[in-house]
Amino acid sequence: MAAAWKAAAPDLRASLDAAAQSEDGTVSGELTLEGTWTEEWWGAPPSGEHYRFGLPLNARPRGDRYAFEIALDTPGALAILRELGLVNPPDEMHLPGRTPAQIDDFLLKLLFTGQAGDKACAHLAEARVLHTDVDACDDCPPDAIWPALRLCLTCGHVGCCDTSVEKHAKAHWESTGHALIRSIRLDEGWIWCYEDNALFEKRVLERVAARLGGAA
Ligand SMILES: [Zn+2]
Ligand SMILES: [Zn+2]
Ligand SMILES: [Zn+2]
């Protein structure tokens, strides 16, 4: 992933500041990423702008190694994607995305879960549905528009995404307990678990597909 960032912003620099150690040995600091976006980045055209992001970083001791964690909440992660122009501004969330970027699964995982490793999720074993022909939100009026649609992997419900006005995919989880969704765009391969705040990359979707005897 660092290579992809470096390719998009050849002058990219990273630094770690204000590190402090707490009683349990966790080192906390701020990771600063700075660079000028001059090349294509996962299909998105370069903005030519200079960006500077501060990411709260924790390093927890695990035996003789450290587990790194980016301590962003979902609004914080969205703010970064917005500033890069990869997600629409809040007042345009009812419109299709401005930038046709295919954001890397690994970056999404890091930003939205704070860690590089897979989180535990018992719901993966309950996935039954991986595909749909529906291309509209089941719960929005017919003329509504949304940035993206999500498919419930438990029952096949299709709902608008968390950055849409109505957030029907999330509402479906809240009313049914069906925690797993994927993007309805079949070129996107991530799975999100609402309950565990876990994001899985395409290889996990492929494993589930193999278990169900179909394609990812
Ligand atoms: Zn789960
Ligand atoms: Zn909807
Ligand atoms: Zn469902």
PDB file of N, CA, C and O in Angstrom, residues 117-186:
ATOM      1  N   GLY A 117      -4.614  -6.317  10.427  1.00  0.00           N
ATOM      2  CA  GLY A 117      -5.005  -7.719  10.524  1.00  0.00           C
ATOM      3  C   GLY A 117      -6.522  -7.884  10.494  1.00  0.00           C
ATOM      4  O   GLY A 117      -7.260  -6.934  10.720  1.00  0.00           O
ATOM      5  N   ASP A 118      -6.998  -9.109  10.193  1.00  0.00           N
ATOM      6  CA  ASP A 118      -8.432  -9.384  10.195  1.00  0.00           C
ATOM      7  C   ASP A 118      -8.956  -9.454  11.623  1.00  0.00           C
ATOM      8  O   ASP A 118      -8.362 -10.098  12.479  1.00  0.00           O
ATOM      9  N   LYS A 119     -10.087  -8.801  11.882  1.00  0.00           N
ATOM     10  CA  LYS A 119     -10.744  -8.918  13.181  1.00  0.00           C
ATOM     11  C   LYS A 119     -11.550 -10.214  13.209  1.00  0.00           C
ATOM     12  O   LYS A 119     -11.924 -10.747  12.165  1.00  0.00           O
ATOM     13  N   ALA A 120     -11.848 -10.689  14.431  1.00  0.00           N
ATOM     14  CA  ALA A 120     -12.687 -11.875  14.555  1.00  0.00           C
ATOM     15  C   ALA A 120     -14.123 -11.517  14.183  1.00  0.00           C
ATOM     16  O   ALA A 120     -14.592 -10.439  14.512  1.00  0.00           O
ATOM     17  N   CYS A 121     -14.805 -12.409  13.472  1.00  0.00           N
ATOM     18  CA  CYS A 121     -16.204 -12.177  13.089  1.00  0.00           C
ATOM     19  C   CYS A 121     -16.869 -13.525  12.898  1.00  0.00           C
ATOM     20  O   CYS A 121     -16.533 -14.264  11.983  1.00  0.00           O
ATOM     21  N   ALA A 122     -17.833 -13.834  13.778  1.00  0.00           N
ATOM     22  CA  ALA A 122     -18.534 -15.118  13.685  1.00  0.00           C
ATOM     23  C   ALA A 122     -19.590 -15.097  12.585  1.00  0.00           C
ATOM     24  O   ALA A 122     -20.105 -16.132  12.187  1.00  0.00           O
ATOM     25  N   HIS A 123     -19.901 -13.882  12.073  1.00  0.00           N
ATOM     26  CA  HIS A 123     -20.983 -13.772  11.080  1.00  0.00           C
ATOM     27  C   HIS A 123     -20.597 -14.314   9.715  1.00  0.00           C
ATOM     28  O   HIS A 123     -21.464 -14.679   8.933  1.00  0.00           O
ATOM     29  N   LEU A 124     -19.291 -14.348   9.424  1.00  0.00           N
ATOM     30  CA  LEU A 124     -18.853 -14.815   8.098  1.00  0.00           C
ATOM     31  C   LEU A 124     -19.405 -16.195   7.787  1.00  0.00           C
ATOM     32  O   LEU A 124     -19.751 -16.500   6.646  1.00  0.00           O
ATOM     33  N   ALA A 125     -19.497 -17.029   8.842  1.00  0.00           N
ATOM     34  CA  ALA A 125     -19.994 -18.394   8.649  1.00  0.00           C
ATOM     35  C   ALA A 125     -21.472 -18.410   8.265  1.00  0.00           C
ATOM     36  O   ALA A 125     -21.986 -19.415   7.780  1.00  0.00           O
ATOM     37  N   GLU A 126     -22.168 -17.256   8.498  1.00  0.00           N
ATOM     38  CA  GLU A 126     -23.611 -17.205   8.223  1.00  0.00           C
ATOM     39  C   GLU A 126     -23.928 -16.614   6.849  1.00  0.00           C
ATOM     40  O   GLU A 126     -25.100 -16.492   6.489  1.00  0.00           O
ATOM     41  N   ALA A 127     -22.898 -16.221   6.089  1.00  0.00           N
ATOM     42  CA  ALA A 127     -23.150 -15.613   4.776  1.00  0.00           C
ATOM     43  C   ALA A 127     -23.809 -16.632   3.848  1.00  0.00           C
ATOM     44  O   ALA A 127     -23.375 -17.776   3.754  1.00  0.00           O
ATOM     45  N   ARG A 128     -24.890 -16.226   3.186  1.00  0.00           N
ATOM     46  CA  ARG A 128     -25.641 -17.121   2.299  1.00  0.00           C
ATOM     47  C   ARG A 128     -25.772 -16.562   0.886  1.00  0.00           C
ATOM     48  O   ARG A 128     -25.960 -17.304  -0.060  1.00  0.00           O
ATOM     49  N   VAL A 129     -25.773 -15.225   0.761  1.00  0.00           N
ATOM     50  CA  VAL A 129     -26.070 -14.569  -0.518  1.00  0.00           C
ATOM     51  C   VAL A 129     -24.897 -13.675  -0.894  1.00  0.00           C
ATOM     52  O   VAL A 129     -24.479 -12.845  -0.097  1.00  0.00           O
ATOM     53  N   LEU A 130     -24.354 -13.862  -2.100  1.00  0.00           N
ATOM     54  CA  LEU A 130     -23.231 -13.013  -2.504  1.00  0.00           C
ATOM     55  C   LEU A 130     -23.555 -12.142  -3.715  1.00  0.00           C
ATOM     56  O   LEU A 130     -22.802 -11.248  -4.055  1.00  0.00           O
ATOM     57  N   HIS A 131     -24.678 -12.447  -4.390  1.00  0.00           N
ATOM     58  CA  HIS A 131     -24.992 -11.727  -5.632  1.00  0.00           C
ATOM     59  C   HIS A 131     -26.453 -11.310  -5.684  1.00  0.00           C
ATOM     60  O   HIS A 131     -27.291 -11.939  -5.050  1.00  0.00           O
ATOM     61  N   THR A 132     -26.698 -10.257  -6.448  1.00  0.00           N
ATOM     62  CA  THR A 132     -28.080  -9.836  -6.685  1.00  0.00           C
ATOM     63  C   THR A 132     -28.174  -9.170  -8.049  1.00  0.00           C
ATOM     64  O   THR A 132     -27.171  -8.668  -8.567  1.00  0.00           O
ATOM     65  N   ASP A 133     -29.386  -9.189  -8.621  1.00  0.00           N
ATOM     66  CA  ASP A 133     -29.628  -8.446  -9.864  1.00  0.00           C
ATOM     67  C   ASP A 133     -30.272  -7.097  -9.582  1.00  0.00           C
ATOM     68  O   ASP A 133     -30.462  -6.286 -10.485  1.00  0.00           O
ATOM     69  N   VAL A 134     -30.660  -6.870  -8.303  1.00  0.00           N
ATOM     70  CA  VAL A 134     -31.332  -5.622  -7.930  1.00  0.00           C
ATOM     71  C   VAL A 134     -30.337  -4.463  -8.006  1.00  0.00           C
ATOM     72  O   VAL A 134     -29.205  -4.597  -7.558  1.00  0.00           O
ATOM     73  N   ASP A 135     -30.756  -3.340  -8.604  1.00  0.00           N
ATOM     74  CA  ASP A 135     -29.837  -2.204  -8.645  1.00  0.00           C
ATOM     75  C   ASP A 135     -30.502  -0.932  -8.125  1.00  0.00           C
ATOM     76  O   ASP A 135     -30.265   0.163  -8.625  1.00  0.00           O
ATOM     77  N   ALA A 136     -31.352  -1.097  -7.109  1.00  0.00           N
ATOM     78  CA  ALA A 136     -31.966   0.049  -6.439  1.00  0.00           C
ATOM     79  C   ALA A 136     -32.157  -0.315  -4.976  1.00  0.00           C
ATOM     80  O   ALA A 136     -32.217  -1.500  -4.627  1.00  0.00           O
ATOM     81  N   CYS A 137     -32.242   0.705  -4.123  1.00  0.00           N
ATOM     82  CA  CYS A 137     -32.450   0.452  -2.698  1.00  0.00           C
ATOM     83  C   CYS A 137     -33.857  -0.085  -2.474  1.00  0.00           C
ATOM     84  O   CYS A 137     -34.829   0.482  -2.969  1.00  0.00           O
ATOM     85  N   ASP A 138     -33.975  -1.196  -1.712  1.00  0.00           N
ATOM     86  CA  ASP A 138     -35.274  -1.799  -1.422  1.00  0.00           C
ATOM     87  C   ASP A 138     -36.196  -0.851  -0.654  1.00  0.00           C
ATOM     88  O   ASP A 138     -37.420  -0.991  -0.706  1.00  0.00           O
ATOM     89  N   ASP A 139     -35.615   0.099   0.093  1.00  0.00           N
ATOM     90  CA  ASP A 139     -36.406   0.913   1.016  1.00  0.00           C
ATOM     91  C   ASP A 139     -36.536   2.376   0.623  1.00  0.00           C
ATOM     92  O   ASP A 139     -37.250   3.130   1.271  1.00  0.00           O
ATOM     93  N   CYS A 140     -35.842   2.821  -0.415  1.00  0.00           N
ATOM     94  CA  CYS A 140     -35.943   4.209  -0.881  1.00  0.00           C
ATOM     95  C   CYS A 140     -37.059   4.314  -1.921  1.00  0.00           C
ATOM     96  O   CYS A 140     -37.389   3.320  -2.578  1.00  0.00           O
ATOM     97  N   PRO A 141     -37.628   5.519  -2.108  1.00  0.00           N
ATOM     98  CA  PRO A 141     -38.581   5.703  -3.213  1.00  0.00           C
ATOM     99  C   PRO A 141     -37.870   5.486  -4.545  1.00  0.00           C
ATOM    100  O   PRO A 141     -36.644   5.631  -4.623  1.00  0.00           O
ATOM    101  N   PRO A 142     -38.641   5.150  -5.606  1.00  0.00           N
ATOM    102  CA  PRO A 142     -38.033   4.764  -6.887  1.00  0.00           C
ATOM    103  C   PRO A 142     -37.143   5.840  -7.512  1.00  0.00           C
ATOM    104  O   PRO A 142     -36.199   5.503  -8.234  1.00  0.00           O
ATOM    105  N   ASP A 143     -37.400   7.113  -7.222  1.00  0.00           N
ATOM    106  CA  ASP A 143     -36.602   8.163  -7.874  1.00  0.00           C
ATOM    107  C   ASP A 143     -35.402   8.597  -7.021  1.00  0.00           C
ATOM    108  O   ASP A 143     -34.704   9.543  -7.366  1.00  0.00           O
ATOM    109  N   ALA A 144     -35.156   7.911  -5.904  1.00  0.00           N
ATOM    110  CA  ALA A 144     -34.054   8.316  -5.019  1.00  0.00           C
ATOM    111  C   ALA A 144     -32.705   7.989  -5.657  1.00  0.00           C
ATOM    112  O   ALA A 144     -32.598   7.073  -6.473  1.00  0.00           O
ATOM    113  N   ILE A 145     -31.678   8.756  -5.287  1.00  0.00           N
ATOM    114  CA  ILE A 145     -30.315   8.401  -5.694  1.00  0.00           C
ATOM    115  C   ILE A 145     -29.416   8.343  -4.467  1.00  0.00           C
ATOM    116  O   ILE A 145     -29.656   9.018  -3.469  1.00  0.00           O
ATOM    117  N   TRP A 146     -28.388   7.537  -4.542  1.00  0.00           N
ATOM    118  CA  TRP A 146     -27.487   7.292  -3.421  1.00  0.00           C
ATOM    119  C   TRP A 146     -26.098   7.128  -3.996  1.00  0.00           C
ATOM    120  O   TRP A 146     -25.937   6.804  -5.171  1.00  0.00           O
ATOM    121  N   PRO A 147     -25.068   7.330  -3.176  1.00  0.00           N
ATOM    122  CA  PRO A 147     -23.697   7.131  -3.669  1.00  0.00           C
ATOM    123  C   PRO A 147     -23.430   5.670  -4.024  1.00  0.00           C
ATOM    124  O   PRO A 147     -22.735   5.380  -4.991  1.00  0.00           O
ATOM    125  N   ALA A 148     -23.959   4.731  -3.224  1.00  0.00           N
ATOM    126  CA  ALA A 148     -23.670   3.316  -3.482  1.00  0.00           C
ATOM    127  C   ALA A 148     -24.710   2.447  -2.787  1.00  0.00           C
ATOM    128  O   ALA A 148     -25.417   2.890  -1.891  1.00  0.00           O
ATOM    129  N   LEU A 149     -24.786   1.179  -3.222  1.00  0.00           N
ATOM    130  CA  LEU A 149     -25.719   0.217  -2.637  1.00  0.00           C
ATOM    131  C   LEU A 149     -24.959  -0.912  -1.966  1.00  0.00           C
ATOM    132  O   LEU A 149     -23.856  -1.264  -2.376  1.00  0.00           O
ATOM    133  N   ARG A 150     -25.579  -1.493  -0.931  1.00  0.00           N
ATOM    134  CA  ARG A 150     -24.980  -2.592  -0.183  1.00  0.00           C
ATOM    135  C   ARG A 150     -25.931  -3.783  -0.177  1.00  0.00           C
ATOM    136  O   ARG A 150     -27.139  -3.622  -0.050  1.00  0.00           O
ATOM    137  N   LEU A 151     -25.335  -4.968  -0.291  1.00  0.00           N
ATOM    138  CA  LEU A 151     -26.110  -6.211  -0.298  1.00  0.00           C
ATOM    139  C   LEU A 151     -25.948  -6.917   1.042  1.00  0.00           C
ATOM    140  O   LEU A 151     -24.817  -7.119   1.510  1.00  0.00           O
ATOM    141  N   CYS A 152     -27.067  -7.296   1.672  1.00  0.00           N
ATOM    142  CA  CYS A 152     -27.016  -8.072   2.908  1.00  0.00           C
ATOM    143  C   CYS A 152     -26.654  -9.508   2.551  1.00  0.00           C
ATOM    144  O   CYS A 152     -27.342 -10.150   1.754  1.00  0.00           O
ATOM    145  N   LEU A 153     -25.577 -10.020   3.116  1.00  0.00           N
ATOM    146  CA  LEU A 153     -25.112 -11.369   2.765  1.00  0.00           C
ATOM    147  C   LEU A 153     -25.902 -12.453   3.483  1.00  0.00           C
ATOM    148  O   LEU A 153     -25.723 -13.632   3.223  1.00  0.00           O
ATOM    149  N   THR A 154     -26.784 -12.052   4.402  1.00  0.00           N
ATOM    150  CA  THR A 154     -27.605 -13.033   5.107  1.00  0.00           C
ATOM    151  C   THR A 154     -28.897 -13.309   4.338  1.00  0.00           C
ATOM    152  O   THR A 154     -29.296 -14.461   4.187  1.00  0.00           O
ATOM    153  N   CYS A 155     -29.561 -12.246   3.836  1.00  0.00           N
ATOM    154  CA  CYS A 155     -30.885 -12.449   3.219  1.00  0.00           C
ATOM    155  C   CYS A 155     -31.014 -11.852   1.824  1.00  0.00           C
ATOM    156  O   CYS A 155     -32.033 -12.053   1.169  1.00  0.00           O
ATOM    157  N   GLY A 156     -30.020 -11.087   1.355  1.00  0.00           N
ATOM    158  CA  GLY A 156     -30.111 -10.533   0.008  1.00  0.00           C
ATOM    159  C   GLY A 156     -30.773  -9.163  -0.071  1.00  0.00           C
ATOM    160  O   GLY A 156     -30.963  -8.631  -1.166  1.00  0.00           O
ATOM    161  N   HIS A 157     -31.108  -8.565   1.077  1.00  0.00           N
ATOM    162  CA  HIS A 157     -31.670  -7.201   1.076  1.00  0.00           C
ATOM    163  C   HIS A 157     -30.671  -6.228   0.437  1.00  0.00           C
ATOM    164  O   HIS A 157     -29.459  -6.342   0.659  1.00  0.00           O
ATOM    165  N   VAL A 158     -31.177  -5.289  -0.352  1.00  0.00           N
ATOM    166  CA  VAL A 158     -30.326  -4.262  -0.954  1.00  0.00           C
ATOM    167  C   VAL A 158     -30.698  -2.914  -0.340  1.00  0.00           C
ATOM    168  O   VAL A 158     -31.871  -2.531  -0.331  1.00  0.00           O
ATOM    169  N   GLY A 159     -29.706  -2.215   0.209  1.00  0.00           N
ATOM    170  CA  GLY A 159     -29.971  -0.931   0.863  1.00  0.00           C
ATOM    171  C   GLY A 159     -28.925   0.099   0.492  1.00  0.00           C
ATOM    172  O   GLY A 159     -27.813  -0.248   0.094  1.00  0.00           O
ATOM    173  N   CYS A 160     -29.299   1.381   0.654  1.00  0.00           N
ATOM    174  CA  CYS A 160     -28.343   2.439   0.351  1.00  0.00           C
ATOM    175  C   CYS A 160     -27.286   2.519   1.460  1.00  0.00           C
ATOM    176  O   CYS A 160     -27.508   2.129   2.593  1.00  0.00           O
ATOM    177  N   CYS A 161     -26.110   3.054   1.104  1.00  0.00           N
ATOM    178  CA  CYS A 161     -24.911   2.953   1.943  1.00  0.00           C
ATOM    179  C   CYS A 161     -24.902   3.952   3.103  1.00  0.00           C
ATOM    180  O   CYS A 161     -25.764   4.808   3.211  1.00  0.00           O
ATOM    181  N   ASP A 162     -23.893   3.858   3.933  1.00  0.00           N
ATOM    182  CA  ASP A 162     -23.795   4.692   5.142  1.00  0.00           C
ATOM    183  C   ASP A 162     -23.517   6.154   4.849  1.00  0.00           C
ATOM    184  O   ASP A 162     -23.628   6.991   5.739  1.00  0.00           O
ATOM    185  N   THR A 163     -23.113   6.485   3.636  1.00  0.00           N
ATOM    186  CA  THR A 163     -22.902   7.889   3.317  1.00  0.00           C
ATOM    187  C   THR A 163     -24.108   8.443   2.548  1.00  0.00           C
ATOM    188  O   THR A 163     -24.074   9.571   2.091  1.00  0.00           O
ATOM    189  N   SER A 164     -25.170   7.659   2.412  1.00  0.00           N
ATOM    190  CA  SER A 164     -26.386   8.165   1.776  1.00  0.00           C
ATOM    191  C   SER A 164     -27.237   8.864   2.838  1.00  0.00           C
ATOM    192  O   SER A 164     -26.947   8.812   4.035  1.00  0.00           O
ATOM    193  N   VAL A 165     -28.299   9.521   2.402  1.00  0.00           N
ATOM    194  CA  VAL A 165     -29.149  10.267   3.332  1.00  0.00           C
ATOM    195  C   VAL A 165     -29.876   9.305   4.272  1.00  0.00           C
ATOM    196  O   VAL A 165     -29.922   9.500   5.488  1.00  0.00           O
ATOM    197  N   GLU A 166     -30.409   8.222   3.737  1.00  0.00           N
ATOM    198  CA  GLU A 166     -31.281   7.351   4.544  1.00  0.00           C
ATOM    199  C   GLU A 166     -30.543   6.200   5.233  1.00  0.00           C
ATOM    200  O   GLU A 166     -31.055   5.625   6.187  1.00  0.00           O
ATOM    201  N   LYS A 167     -29.389   5.797   4.714  1.00  0.00           N
ATOM    202  CA  LYS A 167     -28.595   4.720   5.333  1.00  0.00           C
ATOM    203  C   LYS A 167     -29.431   3.445   5.560  1.00  0.00           C
ATOM    204  O   LYS A 167     -29.457   2.890   6.650  1.00  0.00           O
ATOM    205  N   HIS A 168     -30.103   2.990   4.499  1.00  0.00           N
ATOM    206  CA  HIS A 168     -31.005   1.849   4.665  1.00  0.00           C
ATOM    207  C   HIS A 168     -30.284   0.527   4.891  1.00  0.00           C
ATOM    208  O   HIS A 168     -30.843  -0.393   5.480  1.00  0.00           O
ATOM    209  N   ALA A 169     -29.037   0.393   4.414  1.00  0.00           N
ATOM    210  CA  ALA A 169     -28.295  -0.852   4.677  1.00  0.00           C
ATOM    211  C   ALA A 169     -28.047  -0.987   6.180  1.00  0.00           C
ATOM    212  O   ALA A 169     -28.232  -2.056   6.769  1.00  0.00           O
ATOM    213  N   LYS A 170     -27.661   0.117   6.805  1.00  0.00           N
ATOM    214  CA  LYS A 170     -27.401   0.110   8.243  1.00  0.00           C
ATOM    215  C   LYS A 170     -28.699  -0.111   9.021  1.00  0.00           C
ATOM    216  O   LYS A 170     -28.728  -0.854  10.010  1.00  0.00           O
ATOM    217  N   ALA A 171     -29.766   0.537   8.565  1.00  0.00           N
ATOM    218  CA  ALA A 171     -31.068   0.376   9.225  1.00  0.00           C
ATOM    219  C   ALA A 171     -31.514  -1.087   9.158  1.00  0.00           C
ATOM    220  O   ALA A 171     -32.113  -1.615  10.106  1.00  0.00           O
ATOM    221  N   HIS A 172     -31.193  -1.760   8.044  1.00  0.00           N
ATOM    222  CA  HIS A 172     -31.542  -3.175   7.893  1.00  0.00           C
ATOM    223  C   HIS A 172     -30.812  -4.012   8.950  1.00  0.00           C
ATOM    224  O   HIS A 172     -31.402  -4.891   9.580  1.00  0.00           O
ATOM    225  N   TRP A 173     -29.523  -3.717   9.167  1.00  0.00           N
ATOM    226  CA  TRP A 173     -28.779  -4.414  10.218  1.00  0.00           C
ATOM    227  C   TRP A 173     -29.437  -4.156  11.577  1.00  0.00           C
ATOM    228  O   TRP A 173     -29.641  -5.077  12.367  1.00  0.00           O
ATOM    229  N   GLU A 174     -29.773  -2.901  11.853  1.00  0.00           N
ATOM    230  CA  GLU A 174     -30.327  -2.555  13.167  1.00  0.00           C
ATOM    231  C   GLU A 174     -31.660  -3.233  13.411  1.00  0.00           C
ATOM    232  O   GLU A 174     -31.980  -3.595  14.545  1.00  0.00           O
ATOM    233  N   SER A 175     -32.450  -3.448  12.360  1.00  0.00           N
ATOM    234  CA  SER A 175     -33.768  -4.045  12.587  1.00  0.00           C
ATOM    235  C   SER A 175     -33.748  -5.572  12.493  1.00  0.00           C
ATOM    236  O   SER A 175     -34.641  -6.221  13.018  1.00  0.00           O
ATOM    237  N   THR A 176     -32.747  -6.162  11.838  1.00  0.00           N
ATOM    238  CA  THR A 176     -32.751  -7.627  11.659  1.00  0.00           C
ATOM    239  C   THR A 176     -31.584  -8.331  12.343  1.00  0.00           C
ATOM    240  O   THR A 176     -31.623  -9.539  12.548  1.00  0.00           O
ATOM    241  N   GLY A 177     -30.509  -7.594  12.654  1.00  0.00           N
ATOM    242  CA  GLY A 177     -29.314  -8.236  13.197  1.00  0.00           C
ATOM    243  C   GLY A 177     -28.438  -8.851  12.109  1.00  0.00           C
ATOM    244  O   GLY A 177     -27.408  -9.444  12.416  1.00  0.00           O
ATOM    245  N   HIS A 178     -28.822  -8.703  10.829  1.00  0.00           N
ATOM    246  CA  HIS A 178     -27.974  -9.191   9.731  1.00  0.00           C
ATOM    247  C   HIS A 178     -26.781  -8.242   9.593  1.00  0.00           C
ATOM    248  O   HIS A 178     -26.944  -7.114   9.138  1.00  0.00           O
ATOM    249  N   ALA A 179     -25.605  -8.708   9.989  1.00  0.00           N
ATOM    250  CA  ALA A 179     -24.476  -7.784  10.184  1.00  0.00           C
ATOM    251  C   ALA A 179     -23.583  -7.610   8.958  1.00  0.00           C
ATOM    252  O   ALA A 179     -22.860  -6.627   8.858  1.00  0.00           O
ATOM    253  N   LEU A 180     -23.614  -8.562   8.026  1.00  0.00           N
ATOM    254  CA  LEU A 180     -22.625  -8.540   6.927  1.00  0.00           C
ATOM    255  C   LEU A 180     -23.178  -7.921   5.650  1.00  0.00           C
ATOM    256  O   LEU A 180     -24.256  -8.283   5.188  1.00  0.00           O
ATOM    257  N   ILE A 181     -22.389  -7.016   5.067  1.00  0.00           N
ATOM    258  CA  ILE A 181     -22.748  -6.465   3.758  1.00  0.00           C
ATOM    259  C   ILE A 181     -21.537  -6.505   2.829  1.00  0.00           C
ATOM    260  O   ILE A 181     -20.398  -6.599   3.279  1.00  0.00           O
ATOM    261  N   ARG A 182     -21.822  -6.417   1.552  1.00  0.00           N
ATOM    262  CA  ARG A 182     -20.775  -6.160   0.579  1.00  0.00           C
ATOM    263  C   ARG A 182     -21.260  -5.033  -0.326  1.00  0.00           C
ATOM    264  O   ARG A 182     -22.445  -4.679  -0.321  1.00  0.00           O
ATOM    265  N   SER A 183     -20.350  -4.463  -1.097  1.00  0.00           N
ATOM    266  CA  SER A 183     -20.731  -3.459  -2.075  1.00  0.00           C
ATOM    267  C   SER A 183     -21.472  -4.150  -3.207  1.00  0.00           C
ATOM    268  O   SER A 183     -21.152  -5.275  -3.582  1.00  0.00           O
ATOM    269  N   ILE A 184     -22.473  -3.476  -3.759  1.00  0.00           N
ATOM    270  CA  ILE A 184     -23.222  -4.083  -4.844  1.00  0.00           C
ATOM    271  C   ILE A 184     -22.429  -4.018  -6.145  1.00  0.00           C
ATOM    272  O   ILE A 184     -22.704  -4.735  -7.093  1.00  0.00           O
ATOM    273  N   ARG A 185     -21.424  -3.138  -6.172  1.00  0.00           N
ATOM    274  CA  ARG A 185     -20.548  -3.099  -7.351  1.00  0.00           C
ATOM    275  C   ARG A 185     -19.669  -4.329  -7.310  1.00  0.00           C
ATOM    276  O   ARG A 185     -18.838  -4.474  -6.432  1.00  0.00           O
ATOM    277  N   LEU A 186     -19.876  -5.214  -8.263  1.00  0.00           N
ATOM    278  CA  LEU A 186     -19.223  -6.519  -8.151  1.00  0.00           C
ATOM    279  C   LEU A 186     -17.725  -6.446  -8.445  1.00  0.00           C
ATOM    280  O   LEU A 186     -17.013  -7.412  -8.255  1.00  0.00           O
TER     281      LEU A 186
END
